[in-house]
mmCIF file with all atom_site columns, C-alpha atoms in Angstrom:
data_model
loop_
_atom_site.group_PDB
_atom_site.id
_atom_site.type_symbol
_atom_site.label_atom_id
_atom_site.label_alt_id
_atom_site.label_comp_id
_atom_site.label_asym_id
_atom_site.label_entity_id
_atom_site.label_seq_id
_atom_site.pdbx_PDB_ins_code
_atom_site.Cartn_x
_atom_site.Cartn_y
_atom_site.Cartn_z
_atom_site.occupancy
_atom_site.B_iso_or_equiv
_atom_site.pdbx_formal_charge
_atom_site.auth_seq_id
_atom_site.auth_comp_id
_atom_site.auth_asym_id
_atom_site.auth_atom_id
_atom_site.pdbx_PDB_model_num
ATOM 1  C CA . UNK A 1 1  ? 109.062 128.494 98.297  1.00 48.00 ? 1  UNK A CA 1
ATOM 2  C CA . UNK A 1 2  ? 107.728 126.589 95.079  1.00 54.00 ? 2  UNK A CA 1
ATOM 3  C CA . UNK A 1 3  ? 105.717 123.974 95.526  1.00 56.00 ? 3  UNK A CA 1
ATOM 4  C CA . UNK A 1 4  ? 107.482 120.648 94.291  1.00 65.00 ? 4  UNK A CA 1
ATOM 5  C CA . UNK A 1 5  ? 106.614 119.251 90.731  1.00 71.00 ? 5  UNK A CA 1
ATOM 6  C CA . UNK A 1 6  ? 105.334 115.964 92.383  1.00 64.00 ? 6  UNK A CA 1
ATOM 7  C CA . UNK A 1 7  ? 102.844 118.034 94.250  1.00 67.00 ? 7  UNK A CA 1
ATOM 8  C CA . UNK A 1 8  ? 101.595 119.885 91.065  1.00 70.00 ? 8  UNK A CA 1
ATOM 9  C CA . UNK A 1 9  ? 100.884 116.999 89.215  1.00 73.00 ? 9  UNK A CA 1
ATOM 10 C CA . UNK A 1 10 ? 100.065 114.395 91.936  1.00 79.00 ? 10 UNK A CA 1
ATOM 11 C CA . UNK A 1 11 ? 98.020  115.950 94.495  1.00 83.00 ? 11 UNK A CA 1
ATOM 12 C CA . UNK A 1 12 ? 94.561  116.972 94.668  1.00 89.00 ? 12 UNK A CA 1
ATOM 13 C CA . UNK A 1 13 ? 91.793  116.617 92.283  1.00 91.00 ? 13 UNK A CA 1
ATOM 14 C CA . UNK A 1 14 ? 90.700  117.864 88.624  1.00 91.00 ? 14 UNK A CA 1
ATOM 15 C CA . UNK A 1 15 ? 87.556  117.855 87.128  1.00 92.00 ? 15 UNK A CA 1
ATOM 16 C CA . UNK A 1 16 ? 86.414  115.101 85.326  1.00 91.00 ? 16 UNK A CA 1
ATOM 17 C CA . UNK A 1 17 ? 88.414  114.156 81.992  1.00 88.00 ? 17 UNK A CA 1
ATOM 18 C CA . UNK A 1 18 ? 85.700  113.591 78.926  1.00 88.00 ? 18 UNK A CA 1
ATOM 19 C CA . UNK A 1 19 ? 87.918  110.266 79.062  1.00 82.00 ? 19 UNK A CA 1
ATOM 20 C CA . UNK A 1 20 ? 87.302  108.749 82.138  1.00 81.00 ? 20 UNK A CA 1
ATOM 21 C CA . UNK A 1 21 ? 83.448  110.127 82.864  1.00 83.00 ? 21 UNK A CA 1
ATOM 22 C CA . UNK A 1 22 ? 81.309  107.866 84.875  1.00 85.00 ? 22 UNK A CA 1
ATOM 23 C CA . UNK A 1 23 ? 77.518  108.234 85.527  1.00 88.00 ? 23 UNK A CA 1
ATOM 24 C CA . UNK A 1 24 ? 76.953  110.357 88.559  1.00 89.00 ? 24 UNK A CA 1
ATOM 25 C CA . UNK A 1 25 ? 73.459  109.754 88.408  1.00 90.00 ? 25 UNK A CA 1
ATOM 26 C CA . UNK A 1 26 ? 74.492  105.912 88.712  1.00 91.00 ? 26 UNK A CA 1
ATOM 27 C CA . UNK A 1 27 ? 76.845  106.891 91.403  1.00 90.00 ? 27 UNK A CA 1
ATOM 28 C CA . UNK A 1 28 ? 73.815  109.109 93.041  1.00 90.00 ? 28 UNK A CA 1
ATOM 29 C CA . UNK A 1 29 ? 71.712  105.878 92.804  1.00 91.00 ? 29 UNK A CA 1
ATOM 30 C CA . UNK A 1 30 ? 73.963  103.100 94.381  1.00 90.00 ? 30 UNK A CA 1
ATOM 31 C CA . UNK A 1 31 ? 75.231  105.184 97.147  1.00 90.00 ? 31 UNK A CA 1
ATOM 32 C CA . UNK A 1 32 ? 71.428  106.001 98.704  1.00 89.00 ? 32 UNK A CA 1
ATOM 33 C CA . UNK A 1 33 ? 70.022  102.711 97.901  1.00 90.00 ? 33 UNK A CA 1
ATOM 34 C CA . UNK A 1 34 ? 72.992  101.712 100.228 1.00 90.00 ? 34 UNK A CA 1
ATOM 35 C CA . UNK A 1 35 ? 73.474  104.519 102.073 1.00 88.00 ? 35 UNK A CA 1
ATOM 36 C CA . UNK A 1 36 ? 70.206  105.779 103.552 1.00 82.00 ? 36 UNK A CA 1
ATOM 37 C CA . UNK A 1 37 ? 71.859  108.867 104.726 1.00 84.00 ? 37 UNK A CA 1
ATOM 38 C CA . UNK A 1 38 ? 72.902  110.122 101.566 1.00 85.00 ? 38 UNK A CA 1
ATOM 39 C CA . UNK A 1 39 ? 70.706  113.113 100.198 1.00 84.00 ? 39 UNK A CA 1
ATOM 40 C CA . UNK A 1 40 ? 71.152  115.822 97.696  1.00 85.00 ? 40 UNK A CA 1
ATOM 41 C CA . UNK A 1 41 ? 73.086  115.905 94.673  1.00 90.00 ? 41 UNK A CA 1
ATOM 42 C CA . UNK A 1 42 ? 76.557  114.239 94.046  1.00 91.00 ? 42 UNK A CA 1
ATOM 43 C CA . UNK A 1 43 ? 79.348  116.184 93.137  1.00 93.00 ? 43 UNK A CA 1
ATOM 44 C CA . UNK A 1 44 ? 82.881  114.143 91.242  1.00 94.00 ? 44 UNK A CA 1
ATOM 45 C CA . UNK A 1 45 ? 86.008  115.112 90.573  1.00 94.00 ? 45 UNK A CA 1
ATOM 46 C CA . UNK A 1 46 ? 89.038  112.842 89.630  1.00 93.00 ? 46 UNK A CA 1
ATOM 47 C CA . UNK A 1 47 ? 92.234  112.730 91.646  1.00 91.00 ? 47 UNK A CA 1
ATOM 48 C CA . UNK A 1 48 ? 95.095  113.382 90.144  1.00 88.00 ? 48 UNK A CA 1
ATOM 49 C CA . UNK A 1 49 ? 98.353  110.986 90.093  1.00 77.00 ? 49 UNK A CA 1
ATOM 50 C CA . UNK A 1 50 ? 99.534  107.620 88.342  1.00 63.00 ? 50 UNK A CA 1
ATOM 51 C CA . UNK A 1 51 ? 96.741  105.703 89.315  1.00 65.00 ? 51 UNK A CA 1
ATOM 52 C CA . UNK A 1 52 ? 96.583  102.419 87.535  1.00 74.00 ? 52 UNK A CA 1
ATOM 53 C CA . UNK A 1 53 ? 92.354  102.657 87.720  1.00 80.00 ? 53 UNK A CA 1
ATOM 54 C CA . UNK A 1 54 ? 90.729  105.906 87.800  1.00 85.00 ? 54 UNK A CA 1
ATOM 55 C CA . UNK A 1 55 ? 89.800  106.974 91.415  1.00 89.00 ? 55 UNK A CA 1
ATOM 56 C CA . UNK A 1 56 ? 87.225  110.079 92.079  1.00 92.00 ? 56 UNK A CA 1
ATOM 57 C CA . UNK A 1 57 ? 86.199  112.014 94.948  1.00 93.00 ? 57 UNK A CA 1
ATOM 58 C CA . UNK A 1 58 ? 82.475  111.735 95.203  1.00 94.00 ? 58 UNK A CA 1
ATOM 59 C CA . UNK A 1 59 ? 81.140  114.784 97.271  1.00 94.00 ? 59 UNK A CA 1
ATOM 60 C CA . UNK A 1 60 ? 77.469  114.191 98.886  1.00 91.00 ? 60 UNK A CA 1
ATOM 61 C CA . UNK A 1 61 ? 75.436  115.426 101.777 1.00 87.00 ? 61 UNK A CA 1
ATOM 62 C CA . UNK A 1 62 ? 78.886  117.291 103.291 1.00 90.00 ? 62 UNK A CA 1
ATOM 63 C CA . UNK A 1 63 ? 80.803  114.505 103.344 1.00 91.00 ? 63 UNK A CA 1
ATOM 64 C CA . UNK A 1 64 ? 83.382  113.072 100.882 1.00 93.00 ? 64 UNK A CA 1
ATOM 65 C CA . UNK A 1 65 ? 83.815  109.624 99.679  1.00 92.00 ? 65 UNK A CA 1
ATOM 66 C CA . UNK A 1 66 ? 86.482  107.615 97.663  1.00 91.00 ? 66 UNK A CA 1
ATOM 67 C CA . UNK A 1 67 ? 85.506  105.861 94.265  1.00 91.00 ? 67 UNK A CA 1
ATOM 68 C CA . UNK A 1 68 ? 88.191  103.405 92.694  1.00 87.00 ? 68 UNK A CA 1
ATOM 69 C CA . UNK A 1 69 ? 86.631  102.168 89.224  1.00 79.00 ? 69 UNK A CA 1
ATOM 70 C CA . UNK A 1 70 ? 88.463  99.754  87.044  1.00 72.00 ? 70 UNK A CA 1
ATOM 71 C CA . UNK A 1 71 ? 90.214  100.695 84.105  1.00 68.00 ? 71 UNK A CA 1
ATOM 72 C CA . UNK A 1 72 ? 88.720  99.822  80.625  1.00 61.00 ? 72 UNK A CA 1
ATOM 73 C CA . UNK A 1 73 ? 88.785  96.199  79.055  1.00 58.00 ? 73 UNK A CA 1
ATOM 74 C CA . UNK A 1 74 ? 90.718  97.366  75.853  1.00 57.00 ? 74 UNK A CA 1
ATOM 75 C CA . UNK A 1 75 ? 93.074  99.196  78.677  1.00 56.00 ? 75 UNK A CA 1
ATOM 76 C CA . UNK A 1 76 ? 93.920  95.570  80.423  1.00 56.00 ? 76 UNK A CA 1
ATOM 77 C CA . UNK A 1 77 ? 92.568  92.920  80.804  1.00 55.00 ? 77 UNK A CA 1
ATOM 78 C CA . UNK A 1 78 ? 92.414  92.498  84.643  1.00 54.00 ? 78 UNK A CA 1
ATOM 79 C CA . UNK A 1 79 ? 88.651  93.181  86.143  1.00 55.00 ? 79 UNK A CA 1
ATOM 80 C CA . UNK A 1 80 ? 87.817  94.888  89.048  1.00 53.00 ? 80 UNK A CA 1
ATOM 81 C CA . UNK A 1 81 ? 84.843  95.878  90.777  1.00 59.00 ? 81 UNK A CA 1
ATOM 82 C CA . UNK A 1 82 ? 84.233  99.268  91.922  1.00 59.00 ? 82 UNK A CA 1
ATOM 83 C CA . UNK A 1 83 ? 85.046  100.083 95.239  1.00 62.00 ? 83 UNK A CA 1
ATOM 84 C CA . UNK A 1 84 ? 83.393  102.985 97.791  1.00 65.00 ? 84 UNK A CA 1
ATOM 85 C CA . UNK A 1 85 ? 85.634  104.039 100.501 1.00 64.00 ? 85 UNK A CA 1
ATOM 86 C CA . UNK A 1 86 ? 83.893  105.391 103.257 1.00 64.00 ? 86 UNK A CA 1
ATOM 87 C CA . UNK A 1 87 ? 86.052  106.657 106.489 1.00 58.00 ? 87 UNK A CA 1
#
């Protein structure tokens, strides 16, 4: 059976577009100064999909989070923090 167009294209993640890069580093830092049990290096990757602000997997310490980051001012003009999903 072939796997449905929708699922090609909407599920799952890709590597990081040069487009849409954030600062893992920065990522690395916020989530142990709030996370104490976060240790080792952090691993992103972008899911894929229609996603009206960019929204990574963040990989850490064998556990995977979810990182929504607002889209670009020149994109729109609505701000919105960045949001960790952890659960």
């Amino acid at each position: 059976m072939m796997a449905d167009s929708a699922d090609v294209t909407m599920v799952g993640t890709i590597p990081v577009p040069a487009d849409d890069t954030i600062d893992a580093g920065a990522v690395a830092a916020w989530m142990k100064g709030h996370m104490p049990a976060i240790d080792g290096p952090v691993t992103l990757s972008k899911f894929k999909g229609g996603q009206s602000n960019p929204t990574y997997r963040v990989d850490v310490s064998g556990k995977s989070y979810v990182l929504r980051r607002q889209r670009s001012a020149s994109c729109c003009p609505l701000r919105m923090p960045w949001t960790v999903n952890i659960g």
